[in-house]
Amino acid sequence: MNAAVQPEAPSTAPASALEGLVADAMRACGLPAEDAQRVGKLMAEADLTGADGHGIFRLPQYVRRLRGGGVNPRPRIEVERAAPGVALVDGDNGMGHLVMSVAADTATAIAREIGIGWVGVRRSNHAGPAALYVDMLAQRSLVGIYSVVASSNHMAPWGGTSSLLGTNPLAIAIPAGEGAPTVLLDIATTVVSYGTVKKHVLNDMPMPEGWLVSKADGSAITDPKRSGEGLLLPIGGHKGSGLALMLGLLAGTLNGAAFGREVVDFNADSATETNTGHFILALDIARFMPPAAFAAVLQRQLDELRHDAPLPGTDGVRIPGDRRAVLRNARARDGVPIPLPLRRQLDELAATLGIHPLASRL
């Protein structure tokens, strides 16, 4: 009897190689060099920190939309200061990474000026993991809170059967002082993000029960080939559905951006503007106490939590952001895992765009 064939282990690539590949791909799609480099840096950071469904994995999709006319490669991003603590960013349908970088910088400037800054965004696009943008604020000694209307709907409102809500994530980052990992929570309002589902589809891996249910009869879907037939389940039942709804109204409706049936599925549509809406909030810790004093108290409290006796059957307490920091250090040292199916996609993309493949960058 033949032994079962084991899947080929992922290869690895340094973040610099991923950043270069993305930047070259973005330039080939018409982005100015500085903008292309910025997108490359943020996408590589997503992979370094373990957001594998939002980093280099998304490059073929971004290229399809840029080449299909669905994304403006040379946007004129505009900022309107609507009130002392509020601004609205119009992304001119540019790459979400660029639009949200402007939004984060704007929120920072307002928070430095008056202590708190709320920035709404419209006419943007998918911008990668939510953690990227709150971490930007935390690195500046600011608390960051962020959400976005997801770029496709995969969840029904509680009790419904139509895909009218997205995975609409919530990210919160609290700086913990120099040398300490940022306390950073980044969660989808569904049990799992759709990017994770897409990874299972790409690698033809079965999905656990509890991720997706059939729109037709509510039965569990575990076959990745049937993912298009399903609805993602919300975290906490009706609570997750309600949270997705409220975040969507704040990120979408309040900013004049898409929500509900207006959301364009960027997985299936390469030509239509998505009018993606986001919001980001920056809060200046120094308005409450000196940041060093805050960090000292925070570290003491976090250490108490970390040293709690582990519940049997678990690995013990893990503070949000700890694994992200460990993973970033490990991948910066050892490289980012690139599964073989993704490697093939990236090689095909490089050939299509006439740029150097990943192998020549290692």
PDB file of N, CA and C in Angstrom, residues 82-171:
ATOM      1  N   ALA A  82     -13.828  68.761   8.868  1.00  0.00           N
ATOM      2  CA  ALA A  82     -15.237  69.095   9.037  1.00  0.00           C
ATOM      3  C   ALA A  82     -15.532  69.784  10.363  1.00  0.00           C
ATOM      4  N   ALA A  83     -14.674  69.600  11.356  1.00  0.00           N
ATOM      5  CA  ALA A  83     -14.840  70.187  12.688  1.00  0.00           C
ATOM      6  C   ALA A  83     -13.493  70.029  13.389  1.00  0.00           C
ATOM      7  N   PRO A  84     -13.304  70.643  14.590  1.00  0.00           N
ATOM      8  CA  PRO A  84     -11.999  70.528  15.243  1.00  0.00           C
ATOM      9  C   PRO A  84     -11.502  69.085  15.399  1.00  0.00           C
ATOM     10  N   GLY A  85     -12.401  68.173  15.734  1.00  0.00           N
ATOM     11  CA  GLY A  85     -11.962  66.801  15.971  1.00  0.00           C
ATOM     12  C   GLY A  85     -12.346  65.815  14.895  1.00  0.00           C
ATOM     13  N   VAL A  86     -12.824  66.303  13.755  1.00  0.00           N
ATOM     14  CA  VAL A  86     -13.381  65.412  12.730  1.00  0.00           C
ATOM     15  C   VAL A  86     -12.858  65.793  11.355  1.00  0.00           C
ATOM     16  N   ALA A  87     -12.536  64.775  10.538  1.00  0.00           N
ATOM     17  CA  ALA A  87     -12.165  65.001   9.145  1.00  0.00           C
ATOM     18  C   ALA A  87     -12.777  63.905   8.289  1.00  0.00           C
ATOM     19  N   LEU A  88     -12.934  64.212   7.015  1.00  0.00           N
ATOM     20  CA  LEU A  88     -13.458  63.257   6.052  1.00  0.00           C
ATOM     21  C   LEU A  88     -12.473  63.173   4.892  1.00  0.00           C
ATOM     22  N   VAL A  89     -12.063  61.948   4.568  1.00  0.00           N
ATOM     23  CA  VAL A  89     -11.113  61.706   3.483  1.00  0.00           C
ATOM     24  C   VAL A  89     -11.858  61.119   2.291  1.00  0.00           C
ATOM     25  N   ASP A  90     -11.673  61.720   1.119  1.00  0.00           N
ATOM     26  CA  ASP A  90     -12.186  61.180  -0.138  1.00  0.00           C
ATOM     27  C   ASP A  90     -11.005  60.553  -0.867  1.00  0.00           C
ATOM     28  N   GLY A  91     -11.052  59.223  -1.028  1.00  0.00           N
ATOM     29  CA  GLY A  91      -9.908  58.507  -1.582  1.00  0.00           C
ATOM     30  C   GLY A  91      -9.804  58.517  -3.086  1.00  0.00           C
ATOM     31  N   ASP A  92     -10.762  59.101  -3.801  1.00  0.00           N
ATOM     32  CA  ASP A  92     -10.735  59.161  -5.260  1.00  0.00           C
ATOM     33  C   ASP A  92     -10.525  57.768  -5.866  1.00  0.00           C
ATOM     34  N   ASN A  93     -11.072  56.756  -5.197  1.00  0.00           N
ATOM     35  CA  ASN A  93     -11.023  55.368  -5.671  1.00  0.00           C
ATOM     36  C   ASN A  93      -9.599  54.831  -5.780  1.00  0.00           C
ATOM     37  N   GLY A  94      -8.697  55.331  -4.924  1.00  0.00           N
ATOM     38  CA  GLY A  94      -7.322  54.841  -4.943  1.00  0.00           C
ATOM     39  C   GLY A  94      -7.156  53.562  -4.150  1.00  0.00           C
ATOM     40  N   MET A  95      -5.956  52.991  -4.214  1.00  0.00           N
ATOM     41  CA  MET A  95      -5.633  51.810  -3.418  1.00  0.00           C
ATOM     42  C   MET A  95      -5.901  52.102  -1.941  1.00  0.00           C
ATOM     43  N   GLY A  96      -6.578  51.195  -1.267  1.00  0.00           N
ATOM     44  CA  GLY A  96      -6.959  51.424   0.117  1.00  0.00           C
ATOM     45  C   GLY A  96      -5.786  51.681   1.034  1.00  0.00           C
ATOM     46  N   HIS A  97      -4.648  51.045   0.766  1.00  0.00           N
ATOM     47  CA  HIS A  97      -3.463  51.235   1.609  1.00  0.00           C
ATOM     48  C   HIS A  97      -3.011  52.693   1.591  1.00  0.00           C
ATOM     49  N   LEU A  98      -3.124  53.332   0.428  1.00  0.00           N
ATOM     50  CA  LEU A  98      -2.724  54.731   0.314  1.00  0.00           C
ATOM     51  C   LEU A  98      -3.742  55.644   0.986  1.00  0.00           C
ATOM     52  N   VAL A  99      -5.014  55.345   0.764  1.00  0.00           N
ATOM     53  CA  VAL A  99      -6.070  56.176   1.348  1.00  0.00           C
ATOM     54  C   VAL A  99      -6.025  56.101   2.874  1.00  0.00           C
ATOM     55  N   MET A 100      -5.866  54.900   3.405  1.00  0.00           N
ATOM     56  CA  MET A 100      -5.857  54.751   4.856  1.00  0.00           C
ATOM     57  C   MET A 100      -4.579  55.293   5.486  1.00  0.00           C
ATOM     58  N   SER A 101      -3.497  55.325   4.747  1.00  0.00           N
ATOM     59  CA  SER A 101      -2.281  55.964   5.270  1.00  0.00           C
ATOM     60  C   SER A 101      -2.522  57.457   5.477  1.00  0.00           C
ATOM     61  N   VAL A 102      -3.207  58.085   4.519  1.00  0.00           N
ATOM     62  CA  VAL A 102      -3.563  59.494   4.664  1.00  0.00           C
ATOM     63  C   VAL A 102      -4.518  59.677   5.839  1.00  0.00           C
ATOM     64  N   ALA A 103      -5.492  58.771   5.974  1.00  0.00           N
ATOM     65  CA  ALA A 103      -6.455  58.875   7.076  1.00  0.00           C
ATOM     66  C   ALA A 103      -5.761  58.743   8.431  1.00  0.00           C
ATOM     67  N   ALA A 104      -4.815  57.810   8.543  1.00  0.00           N
ATOM     68  CA  ALA A 104      -4.097  57.622   9.805  1.00  0.00           C
ATOM     69  C   ALA A 104      -3.239  58.845  10.134  1.00  0.00           C
ATOM     70  N   ASP A 105      -2.601  59.418   9.119  1.00  0.00           N
ATOM     71  CA  ASP A 105      -1.803  60.622   9.341  1.00  0.00           C
ATOM     72  C   ASP A 105      -2.696  61.794   9.762  1.00  0.00           C
ATOM     73  N   THR A 106      -3.865  61.878   9.156  1.00  0.00           N
ATOM     74  CA  THR A 106      -4.802  62.955   9.502  1.00  0.00           C
ATOM     75  C   THR A 106      -5.305  62.800  10.928  1.00  0.00           C
ATOM     76  N   ALA A 107      -5.677  61.573  11.315  1.00  0.00           N
ATOM     77  CA  ALA A 107      -6.134  61.320  12.681  1.00  0.00           C
ATOM     78  C   ALA A 107      -5.039  61.650  13.683  1.00  0.00           C
ATOM     79  N   THR A 108      -3.793  61.317  13.330  1.00  0.00           N
ATOM     80  CA  THR A 108      -2.656  61.630  14.208  1.00  0.00           C
ATOM     81  C   THR A 108      -2.525  63.135  14.415  1.00  0.00           C
ATOM     82  N   ALA A 109      -2.572  63.884  13.332  1.00  0.00           N
ATOM     83  CA  ALA A 109      -2.400  65.334  13.426  1.00  0.00           C
ATOM     84  C   ALA A 109      -3.502  65.969  14.274  1.00  0.00           C
ATOM     85  N   ILE A 110      -4.736  65.516  14.103  1.00  0.00           N
ATOM     86  CA  ILE A 110      -5.843  66.082  14.875  1.00  0.00           C
ATOM     87  C   ILE A 110      -5.706  65.727  16.355  1.00  0.00           C
ATOM     88  N   ALA A 111      -5.346  64.464  16.638  1.00  0.00           N
ATOM     89  CA  ALA A 111      -5.192  64.040  18.034  1.00  0.00           C
ATOM     90  C   ALA A 111      -4.057  64.797  18.719  1.00  0.00           C
ATOM     91  N   ARG A 112      -2.976  65.049  17.990  1.00  0.00           N
ATOM     92  CA  ARG A 112      -1.877  65.830  18.563  1.00  0.00           C
ATOM     93  C   ARG A 112      -2.343  67.256  18.878  1.00  0.00           C
ATOM     94  N   GLU A 113      -3.235  67.759  18.053  1.00  0.00           N
ATOM     95  CA  GLU A 113      -3.697  69.146  18.209  1.00  0.00           C
ATOM     96  C   GLU A 113      -4.702  69.288  19.340  1.00  0.00           C
ATOM     97  N   ILE A 114      -5.716  68.414  19.397  1.00  0.00           N
ATOM     98  CA  ILE A 114      -6.793  68.612  20.377  1.00  0.00           C
ATOM     99  C   ILE A 114      -7.043  67.397  21.271  1.00  0.00           C
ATOM    100  N   GLY A 115      -6.276  66.314  21.078  1.00  0.00           N
ATOM    101  CA  GLY A 115      -6.396  65.156  21.963  1.00  0.00           C
ATOM    102  C   GLY A 115      -7.110  63.969  21.365  1.00  0.00           C
ATOM    103  N   ILE A 116      -8.022  64.195  20.414  1.00  0.00           N
ATOM    104  CA  ILE A 116      -8.774  63.106  19.804  1.00  0.00           C
ATOM    105  C   ILE A 116      -9.110  63.478  18.364  1.00  0.00           C
ATOM    106  N   GLY A 117      -9.010  62.501  17.468  1.00  0.00           N
ATOM    107  CA  GLY A 117      -9.340  62.743  16.071  1.00  0.00           C
ATOM    108  C   GLY A 117     -10.102  61.585  15.477  1.00  0.00           C
ATOM    109  N   TRP A 118     -11.273  61.859  14.915  1.00  0.00           N
ATOM    110  CA  TRP A 118     -12.084  60.851  14.223  1.00  0.00           C
ATOM    111  C   TRP A 118     -12.054  61.187  12.734  1.00  0.00           C
ATOM    112  N   VAL A 119     -11.627  60.229  11.935  1.00  0.00           N
ATOM    113  CA  VAL A 119     -11.530  60.446  10.500  1.00  0.00           C
ATOM    114  C   VAL A 119     -12.377  59.409   9.777  1.00  0.00           C
ATOM    115  N   GLY A 120     -13.340  59.871   9.010  1.00  0.00           N
ATOM    116  CA  GLY A 120     -14.140  59.005   8.159  1.00  0.00           C
ATOM    117  C   GLY A 120     -13.561  58.971   6.752  1.00  0.00           C
ATOM    118  N   VAL A 121     -13.795  57.880   6.051  1.00  0.00           N
ATOM    119  CA  VAL A 121     -13.227  57.692   4.711  1.00  0.00           C
ATOM    120  C   VAL A 121     -14.305  57.180   3.767  1.00  0.00           C
ATOM    121  N   ARG A 122     -14.336  57.737   2.567  1.00  0.00           N
ATOM    122  CA  ARG A 122     -15.192  57.201   1.514  1.00  0.00           C
ATOM    123  C   ARG A 122     -14.377  57.081   0.228  1.00  0.00           C
ATOM    124  N   ARG A 123     -14.962  56.380  -0.750  1.00  0.00           N
ATOM    125  CA  ARG A 123     -14.332  56.169  -2.055  1.00  0.00           C
ATOM    126  C   ARG A 123     -12.930  55.604  -1.919  1.00  0.00           C
ATOM    127  N   SER A 124     -12.813  54.586  -1.055  1.00  0.00           N
ATOM    128  CA  SER A 124     -11.557  53.874  -0.865  1.00  0.00           C
ATOM    129  C   SER A 124     -11.718  52.465  -1.434  1.00  0.00           C
ATOM    130  N   ASN A 125     -10.773  51.595  -1.092  1.00  0.00           N
ATOM    131  CA  ASN A 125     -10.790  50.197  -1.514  1.00  0.00           C
ATOM    132  C   ASN A 125     -10.253  49.322  -0.395  1.00  0.00           C
ATOM    133  N   HIS A 126     -10.245  48.032  -0.624  1.00  0.00           N
ATOM    134  CA  HIS A 126      -9.682  47.084   0.347  1.00  0.00           C
ATOM    135  C   HIS A 126      -8.284  47.543   0.739  1.00  0.00           C
ATOM    136  N   ALA A 127      -7.992  47.530   2.038  1.00  0.00           N
ATOM    137  CA  ALA A 127      -6.735  48.109   2.525  1.00  0.00           C
ATOM    138  C   ALA A 127      -5.891  47.120   3.322  1.00  0.00           C
ATOM    139  N   GLY A 128      -6.200  45.815   3.216  1.00  0.00           N
ATOM    140  CA  GLY A 128      -5.428  44.851   3.980  1.00  0.00           C
ATOM    141  C   GLY A 128      -5.954  44.726   5.398  1.00  0.00           C
ATOM    142  N   PRO A 129      -5.153  44.192   6.320  1.00  0.00           N
ATOM    143  CA  PRO A 129      -5.638  43.950   7.685  1.00  0.00           C
ATOM    144  C   PRO A 129      -5.841  45.235   8.475  1.00  0.00           C
ATOM    145  N   ALA A 130      -6.882  45.242   9.277  1.00  0.00           N
ATOM    146  CA  ALA A 130      -7.186  46.403  10.103  1.00  0.00           C
ATOM    147  C   ALA A 130      -6.038  46.752  11.038  1.00  0.00           C
ATOM    148  N   ALA A 131      -5.303  45.735  11.482  1.00  0.00           N
ATOM    149  CA  ALA A 131      -4.223  45.950  12.442  1.00  0.00           C
ATOM    150  C   ALA A 131      -3.176  46.937  11.949  1.00  0.00           C
ATOM    151  N   LEU A 132      -2.957  46.990  10.641  1.00  0.00           N
ATOM    152  CA  LEU A 132      -1.927  47.881  10.102  1.00  0.00           C
ATOM    153  C   LEU A 132      -2.120  49.319  10.562  1.00  0.00           C
ATOM    154  N   TYR A 133      -3.348  49.782  10.553  1.00  0.00           N
ATOM    155  CA  TYR A 133      -3.613  51.207  10.721  1.00  0.00           C
ATOM    156  C   TYR A 133      -3.700  51.605  12.181  1.00  0.00           C
ATOM    157  N   VAL A 134      -4.222  50.736  13.037  1.00  0.00           N
ATOM    158  CA  VAL A 134      -4.184  51.067  14.462  1.00  0.00           C
ATOM    159  C   VAL A 134      -2.764  50.937  15.005  1.00  0.00           C
ATOM    160  N   ASP A 135      -1.974  50.032  14.430  1.00  0.00           N
ATOM    161  CA  ASP A 135      -0.579  49.908  14.867  1.00  0.00           C
ATOM    162  C   ASP A 135       0.209  51.155  14.501  1.00  0.00           C
ATOM    163  N   MET A 136      -0.111  51.753  13.349  1.00  0.00           N
ATOM    164  CA  MET A 136       0.542  53.028  12.997  1.00  0.00           C
ATOM    165  C   MET A 136       0.354  54.050  14.110  1.00  0.00           C
ATOM    166  N   LEU A 137      -0.866  54.122  14.631  1.00  0.00           N
ATOM    167  CA  LEU A 137      -1.152  55.090  15.693  1.00  0.00           C
ATOM    168  C   LEU A 137      -0.449  54.708  16.986  1.00  0.00           C
ATOM    169  N   ALA A 138      -0.455  53.412  17.316  1.00  0.00           N
ATOM    170  CA  ALA A 138       0.195  52.970  18.551  1.00  0.00           C
ATOM    171  C   ALA A 138       1.692  53.287  18.529  1.00  0.00           C
ATOM    172  N   GLN A 139       2.314  53.178  17.357  1.00  0.00           N
ATOM    173  CA  GLN A 139       3.738  53.499  17.247  1.00  0.00           C
ATOM    174  C   GLN A 139       4.000  54.981  17.497  1.00  0.00           C
ATOM    175  N   ARG A 140       2.936  55.770  17.479  1.00  0.00           N
ATOM    176  CA  ARG A 140       3.044  57.208  17.733  1.00  0.00           C
ATOM    177  C   ARG A 140       2.500  57.569  19.118  1.00  0.00           C
ATOM    178  N   SER A 141       2.396  56.571  19.989  1.00  0.00           N
ATOM    179  CA  SER A 141       1.889  56.750  21.356  1.00  0.00           C
ATOM    180  C   SER A 141       0.439  57.208  21.384  1.00  0.00           C
ATOM    181  N   LEU A 142      -0.335  56.745  20.423  1.00  0.00           N
ATOM    182  CA  LEU A 142      -1.755  57.037  20.360  1.00  0.00           C
ATOM    183  C   LEU A 142      -2.553  55.739  20.436  1.00  0.00           C
ATOM    184  N   VAL A 143      -3.708  55.800  21.066  1.00  0.00           N
ATOM    185  CA  VAL A 143      -4.657  54.698  20.976  1.00  0.00           C
ATOM    186  C   VAL A 143      -5.335  54.775  19.616  1.00  0.00           C
ATOM    187  N   GLY A 144      -5.506  53.632  18.960  1.00  0.00           N
ATOM    188  CA  GLY A 144      -6.162  53.609  17.659  1.00  0.00           C
ATOM    189  C   GLY A 144      -7.363  52.685  17.656  1.00  0.00           C
ATOM    190  N   ILE A 145      -8.448  53.100  17.039  1.00  0.00           N
ATOM    191  CA  ILE A 145      -9.639  52.274  16.849  1.00  0.00           C
ATOM    192  C   ILE A 145     -10.041  52.392  15.377  1.00  0.00           C
ATOM    193  N   TYR A 146     -10.341  51.264  14.739  1.00  0.00           N
ATOM    194  CA  TYR A 146     -10.580  51.268  13.287  1.00  0.00           C
ATOM    195  C   TYR A 146     -11.629  50.243  12.904  1.00  0.00           C
ATOM    196  N   SER A 147     -12.408  50.586  11.877  1.00  0.00           N
ATOM    197  CA  SER A 147     -13.271  49.600  11.239  1.00  0.00           C
ATOM    198  C   SER A 147     -13.478  49.987   9.781  1.00  0.00           C
ATOM    199  N   VAL A 148     -14.044  49.045   9.023  1.00  0.00           N
ATOM    200  CA  VAL A 148     -14.256  49.221   7.597  1.00  0.00           C
ATOM    201  C   VAL A 148     -15.436  48.366   7.170  1.00  0.00           C
ATOM    202  N   VAL A 149     -16.137  48.813   6.149  1.00  0.00           N
ATOM    203  CA  VAL A 149     -17.129  47.960   5.509  1.00  0.00           C
ATOM    204  C   VAL A 149     -16.366  46.992   4.610  1.00  0.00           C
ATOM    205  N   ALA A 150     -16.456  45.703   4.896  1.00  0.00           N
ATOM    206  CA  ALA A 150     -15.704  44.710   4.139  1.00  0.00           C
ATOM    207  C   ALA A 150     -16.036  44.796   2.654  1.00  0.00           C
ATOM    208  N   SER A 151     -15.074  44.400   1.816  1.00  0.00           N
ATOM    209  CA  SER A 151     -15.185  44.595   0.373  1.00  0.00           C
ATOM    210  C   SER A 151     -16.023  43.531  -0.332  1.00  0.00           C
ATOM    211  N   SER A 152     -16.769  42.779   0.421  1.00  0.00           N
ATOM    212  CA  SER A 152     -17.767  41.849  -0.116  1.00  0.00           C
ATOM    213  C   SER A 152     -18.624  41.407   1.060  1.00  0.00           C
ATOM    214  N   ASN A 153     -19.865  41.075   0.784  1.00  0.00           N
ATOM    215  CA  ASN A 153     -20.793  40.626   1.823  1.00  0.00           C
ATOM    216  C   ASN A 153     -20.835  39.101   1.862  1.00  0.00           C
ATOM    217  N   HIS A 154     -20.607  38.545   3.039  1.00  0.00           N
ATOM    218  CA  HIS A 154     -20.622  37.085   3.181  1.00  0.00           C
ATOM    219  C   HIS A 154     -21.412  36.635   4.409  1.00  0.00           C
ATOM    220  N   MET A 155     -22.141  37.560   5.023  1.00  0.00           N
ATOM    221  CA  MET A 155     -22.917  37.228   6.211  1.00  0.00           C
ATOM    222  C   MET A 155     -24.317  37.805   6.057  1.00  0.00           C
ATOM    223  N   ALA A 156     -25.296  37.071   6.562  1.00  0.00           N
ATOM    224  CA  ALA A 156     -26.673  37.561   6.568  1.00  0.00           C
ATOM    225  C   ALA A 156     -26.941  38.294   7.877  1.00  0.00           C
ATOM    226  N   PRO A 157     -27.847  39.269   7.868  1.00  0.00           N
ATOM    227  CA  PRO A 157     -28.299  39.815   9.155  1.00  0.00           C
ATOM    228  C   PRO A 157     -28.924  38.689   9.968  1.00  0.00           C
ATOM    229  N   TRP A 158     -28.822  38.775  11.272  1.00  0.00           N
ATOM    230  CA  TRP A 158     -29.251  37.667  12.141  1.00  0.00           C
ATOM    231  C   TRP A 158     -30.685  37.247  11.811  1.00  0.00           C
ATOM    232  N   GLY A 159     -30.841  35.975  11.474  1.00  0.00           N
ATOM    233  CA  GLY A 159     -32.146  35.436  11.133  1.00  0.00           C
ATOM    234  C   GLY A 159     -32.474  35.490   9.656  1.00  0.00           C
ATOM    235  N   GLY A 160     -31.599  36.098   8.830  1.00  0.00           N
ATOM    236  CA  GLY A 160     -31.855  36.235   7.407  1.00  0.00           C
ATOM    237  C   GLY A 160     -31.078  35.233   6.571  1.00  0.00           C
ATOM    238  N   THR A 161     -31.265  35.308   5.259  1.00  0.00           N
ATOM    239  CA  THR A 161     -30.606  34.383   4.338  1.00  0.00           C
ATOM    240  C   THR A 161     -29.857  35.092   3.219  1.00  0.00           C
ATOM    241  N   SER A 162     -29.882  36.416   3.172  1.00  0.00           N
ATOM    242  CA  SER A 162     -29.211  37.164   2.103  1.00  0.00           C
ATOM    243  C   SER A 162     -27.897  37.746   2.609  1.00  0.00           C
ATOM    244  N   SER A 163     -26.886  37.717   1.749  1.00  0.00           N
ATOM    245  CA  SER A 163     -25.573  38.271   2.105  1.00  0.00           C
ATOM    246  C   SER A 163     -25.632  39.795   2.055  1.00  0.00           C
ATOM    247  N   LEU A 164     -25.942  40.387   3.173  1.00  0.00           N
ATOM    248  CA  LEU A 164     -26.098  41.843   3.252  1.00  0.00           C
ATOM    249  C   LEU A 164     -25.102  42.499   4.204  1.00  0.00           C
ATOM    250  N   LEU A 165     -24.341  41.689   4.935  1.00  0.00           N
ATOM    251  CA  LEU A 165     -23.330  42.208   5.857  1.00  0.00           C
ATOM    252  C   LEU A 165     -21.974  41.609   5.519  1.00  0.00           C
ATOM    253  N   GLY A 166     -20.916  42.380   5.796  1.00  0.00           N
ATOM    254  CA  GLY A 166     -19.565  41.888   5.600  1.00  0.00           C
ATOM    255  C   GLY A 166     -18.949  41.411   6.903  1.00  0.00           C
ATOM    256  N   THR A 167     -17.695  41.023   6.821  1.00  0.00           N
ATOM    257  CA  THR A 167     -16.954  40.593   8.006  1.00  0.00           C
ATOM    258  C   THR A 167     -16.543  41.784   8.874  1.00  0.00           C
ATOM    259  N   ASN A 168     -16.850  42.979   8.414  1.00  0.00           N
ATOM    260  CA  ASN A 168     -16.610  44.266   9.073  1.00  0.00           C
ATOM    261  C   ASN A 168     -15.784  44.162  10.362  1.00  0.00           C
ATOM    262  N   PRO A 169     -14.469  44.282  10.255  1.00  0.00           N
ATOM    263  CA  PRO A 169     -13.604  44.039  11.409  1.00  0.00           C
ATOM    264  C   PRO A 169     -13.577  45.203  12.389  1.00  0.00           C
ATOM    265  N   LEU A 170     -13.101  44.896  13.574  1.00  0.00           N
ATOM    266  CA  LEU A 170     -12.839  45.903  14.598  1.00  0.00           C
ATOM    267  C   LEU A 170     -11.411  45.722  15.078  1.00  0.00           C
ATOM    268  N   ALA A 171     -10.633  46.790  15.029  1.00  0.00           N
ATOM    269  CA  ALA A 171      -9.255  46.754  15.519  1.00  0.00           C
ATOM    270  C   ALA A 171      -9.047  47.861  16.538  1.00  0.00           C
TER     271      ALA A 171
END
